[in-house]
XYZ file of C-alpha atoms in Angstrom:
782
model
C -29.942 -0.573 -12.476
C -26.724 -2.477 -13.240
C -27.555 -4.436 -16.169
C -25.237 -7.673 -16.687
C -24.813 -6.678 -20.575
C -23.467 -3.464 -19.564
C -20.832 -4.938 -16.593
C -19.752 -7.292 -19.344
C -19.321 -4.068 -22.004
C -17.326 -2.699 -19.299
C -15.007 -5.680 -18.338
C -16.222 -6.147 -14.796
C -16.617 -9.931 -15.149
C -12.811 -9.777 -16.094
C -12.285 -7.770 -12.627
C -14.205 -10.387 -10.861
C -12.079 -13.346 -12.152
C -8.807 -11.088 -10.853
C -10.381 -10.835 -7.487
C -10.891 -14.824 -7.469
C -7.306 -15.497 -7.717
C -7.125 -13.734 -4.117
C -9.897 -15.912 -2.670
C -9.325 -18.833 -0.001
C -11.915 -21.353 -0.609
C -14.907 -21.878 -2.945
C -17.603 -20.418 -1.018
C -15.785 -16.697 -1.091
C -14.977 -17.333 -4.702
C -18.547 -17.824 -5.435
C -19.419 -14.608 -3.783
C -16.303 -13.021 -5.976
C -18.080 -14.035 -8.938
C -21.729 -12.853 -8.008
C -19.991 -9.121 -7.103
C -22.163 -6.670 -7.911
C -22.258 -2.883 -7.637
C -24.710 -1.224 -5.139
C -26.469 1.975 -5.448
C -26.684 2.623 -1.947
C -24.149 4.847 -0.688
C -24.273 3.728 2.985
C -23.382 0.377 1.414
C -20.745 1.510 -0.791
C -19.097 3.367 1.905
C -19.177 0.359 4.146
C -17.709 -1.726 1.576
C -14.883 0.315 1.087
C -14.042 0.990 4.580
C -13.945 -2.699 4.921
C -11.399 -2.992 2.171
C -9.196 -0.106 3.619
C -8.970 -1.788 7.379
C -8.509 -5.405 5.525
C -5.432 -3.500 3.787
C -4.376 -1.930 7.190
C -4.639 -5.393 9.122
C -3.035 -7.408 6.434
C 0.031 -5.031 6.540
C 0.035 -5.235 10.545
C -1.200 -8.377 11.400
C 0.561 -10.488 8.175
C -0.795 -13.846 7.970
C -4.444 -12.762 8.270
C -6.515 -15.549 6.476
C -9.290 -17.965 6.544
C -6.869 -21.004 5.885
C -8.596 -24.021 6.533
C -12.292 -23.070 5.664
C -14.280 -24.949 3.383
C -17.740 -24.520 2.249
C -19.610 -27.337 4.314
C -23.089 -25.906 4.147
C -24.216 -29.076 1.756
C -22.822 -31.612 4.314
C -24.335 -29.617 7.135
C -27.707 -29.517 5.322
C -27.290 -33.257 4.915
C -26.560 -33.876 8.486
C -29.511 -31.727 9.540
C -31.864 -34.036 7.693
C -30.369 -37.122 9.793
C -27.640 -38.032 7.295
C -24.635 -39.593 8.394
C -21.299 -37.700 7.344
C -17.960 -39.416 6.620
C -14.709 -38.811 8.782
C -13.178 -36.282 6.291
C -16.117 -34.304 5.825
C -16.507 -33.942 9.736
C -13.001 -32.911 9.676
C -13.842 -30.081 7.188
C -16.119 -28.665 9.404
C -14.302 -28.810 12.364
C -11.181 -26.990 10.363
C -13.822 -24.543 9.210
C -15.138 -23.631 12.709
C -11.548 -23.602 13.865
C -10.613 -21.064 11.145
C -13.449 -19.119 12.253
C -11.977 -19.115 15.905
C -8.585 -18.082 14.634
C -9.968 -14.878 12.640
C -11.965 -13.903 15.841
C -8.400 -14.479 18.125
C -6.783 -12.199 15.692
C -9.213 -9.393 15.744
C -9.658 -9.598 19.463
C -9.811 -6.150 21.176
C -9.326 -4.705 18.144
C -12.817 -3.140 17.759
C -11.280 0.723 17.897
C -8.941 0.140 15.123
C -10.821 -2.301 12.714
C -14.565 -1.845 13.743
C -15.898 -3.123 9.992
C -13.762 -6.316 10.225
C -14.714 -7.178 14.008
C -18.478 -6.584 12.607
C -17.593 -8.957 9.909
C -16.286 -11.539 12.391
C -19.076 -11.147 15.155
C -21.452 -13.759 13.192
C -18.913 -16.381 13.706
C -20.048 -19.243 15.922
C -16.811 -21.076 18.072
C -19.087 -24.432 18.119
C -16.403 -25.350 20.770
C -18.143 -28.626 21.813
C -18.486 -29.735 18.241
C -14.968 -28.958 17.615
C -13.483 -30.709 20.791
C -16.206 -33.678 20.062
C -14.709 -34.122 16.707
C -11.015 -33.698 17.690
C -11.804 -36.397 20.422
C -13.288 -38.875 17.870
C -11.214 -38.266 15.243
C -7.359 -38.054 14.306
C -5.771 -35.651 11.768
C -5.932 -38.447 8.984
C -9.704 -38.853 9.506
C -9.590 -42.490 11.505
C -12.005 -43.051 14.141
C -9.800 -43.055 17.504
C -10.420 -45.641 20.206
C -11.179 -43.493 22.490
C -14.344 -42.349 20.559
C -16.539 -44.625 22.591
C -15.854 -47.343 25.413
C -17.191 -50.094 23.156
C -14.987 -48.959 20.243
C -12.065 -49.431 22.679
C -13.093 -52.848 23.880
C -13.880 -53.842 20.333
C -10.495 -52.757 19.045
C -8.961 -54.763 22.146
C -10.651 -57.860 21.271
C -10.099 -57.675 17.707
C -6.141 -57.140 18.154
C -6.476 -60.171 20.304
C -8.425 -62.447 17.642
C -6.076 -61.480 15.186
C -2.950 -62.302 16.992
C -4.544 -65.534 18.057
C -5.313 -66.413 14.177
C -1.871 -65.519 12.811
C -0.248 -67.326 15.716
C -2.012 -70.615 14.601
C -1.148 -70.048 11.224
C 2.233 -69.323 11.895
C 2.561 -72.832 13.453
C 1.138 -74.487 10.593
C 3.974 -73.016 8.538
C 6.475 -73.807 10.642
C 5.149 -77.668 10.917
C 8.071 -79.751 8.999
C 5.145 -82.188 8.197
C 3.116 -79.690 6.572
C 6.088 -77.930 4.816
C 6.065 -80.135 1.287
C 2.670 -79.104 0.850
C 2.807 -75.379 0.888
C 3.794 -73.812 -2.453
C 5.393 -70.781 -0.115
C 5.754 -70.224 3.632
C 3.362 -67.537 3.832
C 0.110 -66.252 4.998
C -2.149 -64.120 2.812
C -5.426 -63.199 2.362
C -8.618 -63.774 -0.005
C -11.997 -62.376 0.410
C -10.823 -60.847 3.761
C -9.858 -64.216 5.450
C -6.589 -65.557 5.906
C -5.420 -68.509 3.709
C -2.340 -70.547 3.078
C -0.989 -71.127 -0.512
C -1.136 -74.972 -0.719
C 0.255 -76.933 -3.960
C -2.846 -78.347 -6.276
C -1.331 -81.762 -6.336
C -1.702 -81.925 -2.442
C -5.254 -80.440 -1.911
C -6.518 -82.921 0.089
C -3.517 -82.979 2.284
C -4.838 -80.243 4.551
C -8.442 -80.046 5.118
C -9.799 -76.719 4.593
C -12.150 -74.392 2.442
C -10.510 -73.480 -1.225
C -11.167 -69.683 -1.582
C -9.198 -68.998 -4.713
C -6.245 -70.481 -6.869
C -3.462 -68.835 -8.974
C -3.822 -68.238 -12.629
C -1.804 -71.307 -13.337
C -3.817 -73.445 -11.437
C -0.487 -74.600 -9.779
C -1.525 -72.804 -6.207
C -4.830 -73.173 -4.315
C -5.649 -70.628 -1.357
C -6.957 -72.729 1.094
C -8.384 -71.748 4.707
C -7.376 -74.905 6.792
C -10.333 -76.243 8.774
C -8.760 -75.706 12.553
C -8.648 -71.888 11.878
C -12.098 -71.253 10.756
C -13.963 -70.397 13.859
C -10.928 -68.199 14.570
C -11.279 -66.508 11.199
C -15.228 -66.184 11.847
C -14.457 -64.492 15.404
C -11.910 -62.320 13.502
C -14.417 -61.274 11.035
C -17.630 -60.794 13.359
C -15.402 -58.352 15.646
C -14.679 -56.406 12.480
C -17.979 -56.110 11.451
C -18.694 -54.946 15.293
C -15.984 -52.182 14.883
C -17.819 -51.040 11.527
C -21.147 -50.452 13.068
C -19.530 -48.838 16.571
C -17.638 -46.404 14.039
C -20.823 -45.863 12.062
C -22.558 -45.009 15.190
C -19.759 -42.705 16.183
C -20.184 -40.830 13.137
C -23.854 -40.645 13.304
C -23.482 -39.408 16.733
C -21.096 -36.493 15.701
C -23.116 -35.829 12.406
C -26.262 -35.301 14.763
C -24.201 -33.061 16.856
C -23.480 -31.136 13.193
C -27.115 -31.110 12.416
C -27.987 -29.756 15.929
C -25.404 -26.902 15.033
C -26.405 -26.405 11.340
C -27.575 -22.793 11.446
C -24.478 -21.744 13.503
C -22.057 -23.374 11.092
C -23.954 -22.160 7.966
C -23.753 -18.528 9.661
C -20.096 -19.078 10.133
C -19.120 -20.343 6.461
C -21.423 -17.298 5.158
C -19.417 -14.872 7.359
C -15.978 -16.389 6.751
C -16.705 -16.274 2.796
C -17.569 -12.546 3.051
C -14.654 -12.099 5.488
C -11.936 -13.726 2.819
C -13.691 -11.890 -0.159
C -12.760 -8.530 1.577
C -9.459 -10.104 2.227
C -9.481 -10.775 -1.601
C -10.304 -6.760 -2.443
C -7.543 -5.887 -0.018
C -5.025 -8.326 -1.604
C -6.008 -7.130 -5.348
C -5.864 -3.232 -4.531
C -2.294 -4.046 -2.987
C -1.690 -5.828 -6.346
C -3.088 -3.056 -8.197
C -1.193 -0.323 -6.047
C -4.811 1.025 -5.931
C -6.477 4.043 -3.816
C -9.449 4.360 -1.880
C -11.811 6.505 -3.808
C -13.187 9.793 -2.453
C -17.262 9.330 -2.683
C -18.723 12.914 -3.128
C -22.472 13.708 -2.408
C -23.311 15.790 -5.485
C -23.769 13.950 -8.878
C -21.044 14.842 -11.133
C -18.789 12.996 -13.820
C -15.656 10.898 -12.407
C -12.546 12.759 -11.396
C -9.737 10.486 -11.911
C -6.044 11.579 -11.441
C -3.582 9.071 -13.194
C -5.981 6.255 -13.822
C -5.069 2.751 -14.934
C -7.172 0.226 -16.691
C -6.594 -2.235 -14.317
C -6.593 -5.190 -16.920
C -4.093 -3.508 -18.951
C -0.022 -4.193 -17.984
C 0.748 -1.760 -15.538
C 4.428 -1.359 -16.615
C 3.208 -0.376 -19.956
C -0.067 1.302 -19.538
C 0.239 5.103 -19.724
C -2.287 6.398 -16.900
C -4.788 9.460 -17.646
C -6.117 12.098 -15.993
C -9.740 12.748 -16.251
C -10.683 15.869 -14.347
C -13.740 17.771 -15.841
C -15.113 20.784 -14.084
C -18.240 20.116 -11.844
C -20.271 21.564 -14.103
C -19.567 19.484 -17.146
C -22.345 17.063 -17.979
C -20.737 15.848 -21.154
C -17.130 15.077 -21.908
C -16.945 14.687 -25.905
C -13.587 12.735 -26.958
C -12.035 13.059 -30.241
C -8.760 11.732 -31.684
C -7.409 9.590 -34.102
C -8.091 5.737 -34.303
C -6.037 3.699 -31.968
C -5.534 6.800 -29.910
C -6.808 5.363 -26.400
C -10.576 6.960 -26.872
C -12.208 3.580 -26.136
C -9.801 2.377 -23.323
C -10.484 6.054 -21.602
C -14.006 5.350 -22.063
C -13.782 1.853 -20.255
C -11.216 3.029 -17.895
C -13.918 5.458 -16.531
C -16.763 3.206 -16.427
C -15.178 0.023 -15.368
C -13.434 2.485 -12.183
C -16.822 3.622 -11.430
C -18.387 0.054 -11.260
C -15.259 -1.276 -9.259
C -15.767 1.606 -6.865
C -19.448 0.914 -6.061
C -18.048 -2.945 -5.792
C -16.372 -1.736 -2.791
C -12.856 -1.948 -4.534
C -10.037 0.293 -4.598
C -9.062 1.985 -8.032
C -5.649 1.705 -9.507
C -5.231 5.802 -9.812
C -3.135 8.351 -7.470
C -6.800 10.146 -6.537
C -10.256 9.480 -7.563
C -13.544 11.628 -6.742
C -16.749 9.782 -7.827
C -20.133 10.005 -7.029
C -23.009 7.049 -6.540
C -24.564 6.101 -9.813
C -27.744 4.276 -9.695
C -27.257 2.998 -13.427
C -24.188 2.858 -15.268
C -24.901 2.345 -19.285
C -22.351 1.694 -22.100
C -22.465 1.378 -25.921
C -19.021 0.612 -26.701
C -18.504 -1.495 -29.731
C -15.066 -2.725 -30.560
C -16.034 -4.139 -34.250
C -14.901 -1.643 -36.909
C -15.601 -3.350 -40.507
C -17.188 -1.813 -43.514
C -18.747 -4.891 -44.266
C -20.873 -4.536 -41.006
C -21.999 -1.161 -41.098
C -25.736 -2.080 -41.149
C -25.461 -4.345 -38.527
C -23.301 -2.327 -36.206
C -25.812 0.847 -36.628
C -28.294 -1.264 -35.858
C -26.870 -3.154 -32.880
C -25.962 0.433 -31.673
C -29.679 1.766 -31.705
C -30.965 -1.418 -30.302
C -28.917 -0.857 -27.327
C -29.457 2.668 -26.975
C -33.198 2.476 -27.196
C -32.933 -0.377 -24.451
C -31.733 2.211 -21.657
C -32.343 5.839 -23.186
C -35.666 6.211 -21.508
C -34.432 4.920 -17.955
C -31.351 7.644 -17.621
C -31.755 10.212 -14.939
C -29.376 12.570 -13.011
C -27.792 9.735 -10.879
C -26.786 7.830 -14.454
C -23.790 7.921 -16.215
C -23.648 6.865 -19.915
C -20.555 6.095 -22.263
C -21.153 5.929 -25.490
C -18.131 4.751 -28.119
C -18.629 6.194 -31.998
C -22.002 7.834 -31.473
C -23.874 7.759 -34.707
C -21.469 5.468 -36.500
C -22.047 2.940 -39.150
C -24.438 4.942 -41.232
C -24.305 8.036 -43.417
C -22.008 10.670 -41.815
C -24.399 13.580 -41.862
C -27.122 11.549 -40.450
C -24.950 9.888 -38.135
C -23.750 13.409 -36.812
C -27.224 14.950 -36.537
C -28.423 11.455 -35.063
C -25.771 11.676 -32.230
C -26.081 15.450 -31.373
C -30.106 14.972 -31.112
C -29.050 11.724 -28.770
C -26.786 13.856 -26.081
C -28.937 16.568 -26.109
C -31.799 14.562 -24.954
C -29.449 12.822 -22.478
C -28.365 16.196 -21.333
C -32.157 17.336 -20.900
C -32.711 14.200 -18.728
C -29.801 15.127 -16.511
C -27.297 12.157 -17.459
C -23.667 11.980 -17.223
C -22.341 11.597 -20.658
C -18.778 10.762 -21.997
C -18.683 10.294 -25.839
C -15.923 9.125 -28.248
C -16.650 10.250 -31.397
C -14.915 11.405 -35.070
C -17.756 13.731 -36.147
C -16.393 17.273 -36.593
C -20.180 18.370 -36.068
C -20.160 17.208 -32.121
C -16.782 19.041 -31.346
C -18.559 22.467 -32.429
C -21.549 21.211 -30.372
C -19.325 20.702 -27.501
C -17.527 24.053 -27.643
C -20.927 25.802 -27.973
C -23.249 23.712 -25.296
C -23.187 24.532 -21.748
C -22.497 21.781 -19.630
C -20.586 20.259 -22.750
C -16.707 19.970 -22.951
C -14.261 18.945 -25.402
C -11.502 16.662 -24.836
C -8.969 14.755 -26.917
C -6.418 12.089 -27.090
C -2.788 13.033 -27.739
C -1.017 11.762 -31.033
C 2.431 12.135 -32.343
C 2.033 13.226 -35.901
C 5.728 12.793 -36.431
C 5.914 9.189 -34.904
C 2.741 8.198 -36.016
C 2.254 6.749 -32.390
C -0.916 7.761 -29.797
C 0.323 8.897 -26.740
C -2.721 7.958 -24.665
C -2.939 10.958 -22.913
C -6.424 12.446 -22.346
C -6.439 16.305 -22.438
C -9.833 18.222 -21.410
C -10.506 21.279 -22.843
C -9.665 21.248 -26.507
C -11.204 18.442 -29.466
C -8.993 16.071 -31.063
C -7.768 15.793 -34.486
C -8.164 12.581 -37.046
C -4.791 13.498 -38.501
C -5.608 11.437 -41.349
C -3.486 13.577 -43.596
C -0.322 13.244 -41.171
C -0.794 9.772 -41.101
C -1.212 9.122 -44.745
C 1.935 11.077 -45.818
C 4.104 9.398 -43.267
C 2.986 6.009 -44.638
C 4.132 7.165 -48.172
C 0.978 8.256 -49.889
C 1.961 10.073 -53.031
C 1.897 13.838 -52.684
C -0.528 14.435 -55.658
C -3.097 12.624 -53.880
C -2.612 14.470 -50.464
C -2.818 17.909 -52.118
C -5.980 16.830 -54.123
C -7.448 15.568 -50.862
C -6.745 18.928 -49.264
C -8.350 20.615 -52.089
C -11.526 18.765 -51.647
C -11.634 19.386 -47.771
C -13.942 22.298 -46.859
C -11.751 24.969 -46.633
C -13.502 26.422 -43.384
C -12.724 23.123 -41.851
C -9.285 22.596 -43.351
C -8.602 26.150 -41.659
C -10.527 25.014 -38.215
C -8.284 21.968 -38.250
C -4.901 24.081 -38.649
C -6.122 26.340 -35.840
C -6.831 23.247 -33.523
C -3.396 22.052 -34.447
C -2.024 25.468 -33.558
C -3.744 25.744 -30.175
C -3.034 22.173 -29.340
C 0.522 22.896 -29.665
C 0.083 26.308 -27.677
C -1.732 24.348 -24.619
C 1.217 21.487 -24.688
C 3.510 24.250 -24.669
C 1.808 25.838 -21.727
C 1.621 22.473 -19.945
C 4.984 22.018 -20.242
C 5.817 25.745 -18.838
C 3.581 24.935 -15.906
C 5.145 21.645 -15.160
C 8.505 23.289 -15.033
C 7.323 26.088 -12.859
C 5.860 23.695 -10.469
C 9.220 22.011 -10.588
C 11.023 25.107 -9.923
C 8.623 25.862 -7.024
C 9.014 22.213 -5.281
C 12.548 22.795 -5.430
C 12.441 26.340 -3.979
C 10.460 25.067 -1.434
C 12.837 22.203 -0.616
C 15.296 24.797 -0.601
C 13.808 27.093 1.866
C 13.013 23.904 4.149
C 16.423 22.835 4.244
C 17.667 26.435 4.987
C 15.448 26.749 7.710
C 16.364 23.152 9.062
C 20.195 24.537 8.909
C 18.997 27.663 10.524
C 17.400 25.961 13.397
C 20.201 23.593 14.065
C 22.625 26.183 14.040
C 20.414 28.060 16.640
C 20.347 25.266 18.748
C 23.799 24.412 18.550
C 24.441 27.922 19.664
C 22.132 27.755 22.541
C 23.973 24.798 23.569
C 27.339 26.311 23.606
C 25.744 29.285 25.678
C 24.248 26.906 27.900
C 27.736 24.931 28.299
C 29.607 28.126 28.838
C 27.015 29.430 31.450
C 27.334 25.853 33.493
C 31.204 26.516 33.130
C 30.868 29.753 34.558
C 28.613 28.453 37.538
C 31.237 25.914 38.384
C 34.160 28.368 37.962
C 32.363 30.860 40.191
C 31.187 27.831 42.635
C 34.927 27.102 43.008
C 35.828 30.902 43.566
C 33.210 30.972 46.464
C 34.498 28.195 47.990
C 38.008 29.450 47.883
C 36.588 32.819 49.372
C 35.026 31.034 52.142
C 38.040 28.913 53.242
C 40.384 32.071 52.858
C 37.696 33.691 55.521
C 38.156 30.829 57.620
C 42.044 30.991 57.739
C 41.778 34.843 58.369
C 39.328 34.436 61.187
C 41.517 31.850 62.901
C 44.567 34.299 62.328
C 42.400 37.109 63.948
C 43.138 39.263 60.699
C 41.292 41.867 59.005
C 37.950 40.348 56.723
C 37.944 43.872 54.839
C 39.748 43.019 51.675
C 38.153 39.597 51.393
C 34.690 41.160 51.490
C 35.109 42.836 48.341
C 36.314 39.996 46.662
C 33.211 38.000 48.241
C 30.744 40.499 46.686
C 32.305 40.314 43.247
C 32.286 36.332 43.616
C 28.546 36.510 44.556
C 27.990 39.093 41.810
C 29.613 36.591 39.234
C 27.594 33.794 40.488
C 24.121 35.327 40.031
C 25.140 36.702 36.842
C 26.038 33.332 35.650
C 22.771 31.848 36.945
C 20.386 34.199 34.961
C 22.290 34.378 32.025
C 20.515 33.893 28.773
C 21.122 34.074 24.861
C 21.411 38.006 23.956
C 19.221 38.913 21.103
C 20.768 40.163 18.169
C 19.567 43.566 18.369
C 16.671 45.368 20.511
C 13.507 44.612 19.192
C 10.234 46.670 18.915
C 6.755 46.163 18.034
C 5.790 45.375 14.492
C 3.261 48.141 13.710
C 5.943 51.023 12.741
C 7.209 49.003 9.702
C 7.870 51.144 6.833
C 10.396 50.748 3.580
C 13.674 50.920 4.914
C 12.996 49.468 8.151
C 15.344 46.950 9.578
C 13.743 43.734 10.656
C 14.254 40.129 12.242
C 12.491 37.335 10.129
C 11.818 34.644 12.961
C 10.912 32.049 10.745
C 14.660 32.380 9.243
C 16.391 33.704 12.392
C 17.875 36.270 10.163
C 17.949 40.140 9.403
C 16.999 41.948 6.584
C 15.680 45.373 5.037
C 11.920 46.100 4.423
C 11.336 47.109 0.582
C 7.799 47.144 0.547
C 4.523 46.871 2.048
C 1.217 45.234 0.492
C -1.799 43.065 1.875
C -0.289 42.231 5.265
C 2.979 41.296 3.785
C 6.661 42.578 3.417
C 9.033 42.244 0.507
C 12.074 41.881 2.645
C 15.932 42.200 1.038
C 18.001 39.270 3.035
C 21.940 39.699 1.426
C 21.389 39.822 -2.229
C 17.828 37.574 -1.998
C 14.510 39.123 -1.879
C 11.753 37.280 -0.112
C 7.756 37.931 0.920
C 6.927 36.985 4.457
C 4.044 37.868 6.644
C 3.945 40.758 8.743
C 3.394 38.645 11.799
C 6.562 37.136 11.054
C 8.775 40.250 11.370
C 10.054 42.255 14.245
C 11.322 45.591 13.955
C 15.048 46.066 14.846
C 16.936 49.237 16.455
C 20.279 48.476 14.507
C 20.880 51.382 12.330
C 20.764 50.938 8.698
C 24.213 51.508 8.062
C 25.241 48.345 10.192
C 23.731 46.086 7.128
C 25.921 44.815 3.912
C 25.360 46.560 0.955
C 22.040 45.356 -0.799
C 21.306 44.786 -4.608
C 18.727 42.751 -6.344
C 20.713 42.284 -9.565
C 21.402 38.662 -8.522
C 19.817 35.946 -5.923
C 22.099 34.577 -3.702
C 21.442 32.314 -0.466
C 22.502 33.733 3.132
C 26.276 33.111 4.030
C 26.893 29.517 5.396
C 26.261 28.677 8.986
C 28.937 28.475 11.295
C 31.149 25.150 11.516
C 30.080 22.265 13.667
C 31.988 21.848 17.217
C 33.924 18.852 15.787
C 36.163 18.364 12.685
C 36.956 14.545 11.623
C 40.109 14.190 9.976
C 40.627 10.417 9.766
C 41.510 9.062 6.494
C 43.373 12.475 5.426
C 47.139 12.731 4.981
C 49.139 15.052 7.117
C 49.359 17.839 4.711
C 45.562 17.620 3.872
C 44.795 17.321 7.675
C 46.905 20.354 8.623
C 45.466 22.539 6.033
C 42.013 21.436 6.692
C 42.633 22.406 10.649
C 43.983 25.598 9.832
C 40.875 26.566 7.544
C 38.538 25.386 10.218
C 40.150 27.055 13.018
C 39.854 30.523 11.182
C 35.874 29.811 10.657
C 35.662 28.624 14.209
C 37.352 31.842 15.643
C 35.072 33.895 13.383
C 32.039 31.857 14.513
C 32.800 32.821 18.160
C 33.230 29.152 19.229
C 35.015 28.649 22.459
C 36.547 25.582 21.550
C 36.499 22.803 18.972
C 37.072 19.036 18.776
C 39.421 17.484 16.067
C 39.317 13.897 15.326
C 42.218 12.549 14.021
C 42.245 9.139 15.285
C 45.552 6.943 17.075
C 46.722 5.149 14.192
C 50.737 5.731 13.734
C 50.362 9.114 15.546
C 52.033 10.801 12.564
C 48.646 13.086 11.967
C 48.150 13.998 15.574
C 51.867 15.059 16.198
C 51.976 17.217 13.126
C 48.524 18.955 14.259
C 49.898 19.322 17.725
C 53.058 21.231 16.491
C 50.987 23.508 14.174
C 48.403 24.308 16.866
C 51.334 25.518 19.213
C 52.116 27.993 16.463
C 48.764 28.880 15.698
C 47.820 32.318 17.267
C 43.904 31.643 17.192
C 45.007 28.695 19.651
C 45.127 29.453 23.682
C 45.444 25.847 24.938
C 44.836 22.116 23.593
C 44.629 18.863 25.150
C 43.832 15.067 24.654
C 40.102 14.024 25.026
C 38.743 12.578 27.564
C 38.436 8.565 27.871
C 34.628 8.960 26.874
C 35.821 11.115 23.780
C 38.357 9.022 22.177
C 41.386 9.639 24.516
C 44.648 10.322 22.539
C 42.665 9.851 19.112
C 40.939 13.303 19.621
C 42.250 16.601 20.550
C 40.536 19.604 22.326
C 41.081 23.090 21.090
C 40.500 26.100 23.075
C 40.358 29.238 21.289
C 41.325 32.821 22.281
C 38.952 34.922 23.649
C 40.128 38.027 21.588
C 38.494 38.468 18.545
């Protein structure tokens, strides 16, 4: 049961009006204003899926809309009763049907991607014959075309001829010199739908005819000459015939509309609902909302970073409502203006929105399907209205409390307020216990300390508080579950300047046990805040460590790929060299055979060449060291860590994992990620756990870009780079210095001639940059 009164309390009508802004025509606007939550899980899931698919379709298809659609159902009903529709209404019907066809075309062959949207478009009836008939009969301005019927075409042809003859006769009269002096002006005008001439009143009888009008001054008479009366009559008769034929055409089209009344009505309703779904999607995008997750088991809503959709998203502080699944009652306490009421409304409104098929303005949401949501939230807080406020709250509570059950969500603001505090607290506690006994799920905002104690001691209930900065006297609008809140009345009063003697007297009057409990709450809240801050720092450190690990793995993988590439290039080069050697051997054999010389010396060379070629064909990257099975792992063993592609020493073993020392760093890895090496322990670098240090940086890349450097900078960079490349075992490197003036190239090559690490160098090929690049081959000796 969803009472409209409770929907208004939680401000769902305002959400409806926000949704209306995204609707395209009146029929969908009416649906938006009638939007109500559903208690049927299947309906809610379907509506949420429709909104999700609409968001995806809008992103993928762009201008998906029902533009041009109109709510023509009333006109269609009139046509079905035999009424005749005017041209603009017929055009509106045509545009609506074409809008439906456009939606169906946009979703054609997309059943697998957008099954729910395609299902929504399926009831749309194309009514192609009707659309074509209206388009043939009417132009886009609503005028009936000559081609609407043969009779209309003939009537209009005769009408143009009669009109031309009439004007020609009058034009001749104006041009007649004998009549020129009688005319007030040489023009032809109309009066009462008939063509007349303006004659001077003094010459009234000089041109026989019928007087249709006179000017305000009486100086001009508008006369229809007798010799054009018949022409005027004929022209008017044709006009009437045209009007009758136009009405007949409109009546024929209207009858066609009436025959398709059911299909057109079904199309309008389908388009209206389809546009409502698009409006939900656009509204979700405007809110940066997410699709909620529906849970089967009844529980309180779980909302992550939830924002009230009617608050400014730039200034609204999101809240986390994350009660444990067993919690039935959430008791929120804290100072006034701290955000308790907003938290209540946010929880209730987002639950309603989810059951309306709307996505929610939060980072993540998990909600059950409620059969009813009740809210008793009063915004009026005035001493003069205590009695009326209490009575209003009690009347509202009595109206629904007997209807609550295990599928109802109850939101209560200032429960028991407006009467004697002791009686109000007792009444509030009794009401909560009654609601919990019925299985209802409750969120309550209160100032009563008795309810804080009740929530702390009652199974299924938990305290929560809204954070408040006592230094600045400003609420933080954050909801923390697990601890009750403080009223902070003394802190606020002191900061506002209340004299110290008054505050000390007030503290003396305060129950000492209550005062101690408030101080204890303050200390616990501070410790809780510090723990949360420490947890946040730890999580941030963990994220950064994971990012460092991922970056390190990526660099190691890149290095391994580059190493494999270099080895493959070397293997291919060896294959080419040995192939060339074998070809040379074959050439020498042919020459020796031709000369009749002995082949024995050549056979040894041939065998050696074949051996080298076979070795190059089967060459593969050698492993860092011989590897053996994992089961013999023990502390002190030297292992290869597959995921990091590096070596380390096992420090300890436990629960299927090993603690491994890698350089100066220690890490825990799974045993399946390790391979035991036969490398002696002495070959590893000295270990220490005093400091944590990343492994040495990977070898340099195969090329160094020197463009933009001065000669001195470039030469210094090359010397350091060649040293690292030699230690990394690179066979050659590529120096990119550009062409420019050539000064940098000449200086580098002069340095290369004298560098003991360099075996040879040459300019790059045309595809590599020509003289702008120098290829350096390093010595094989290490």
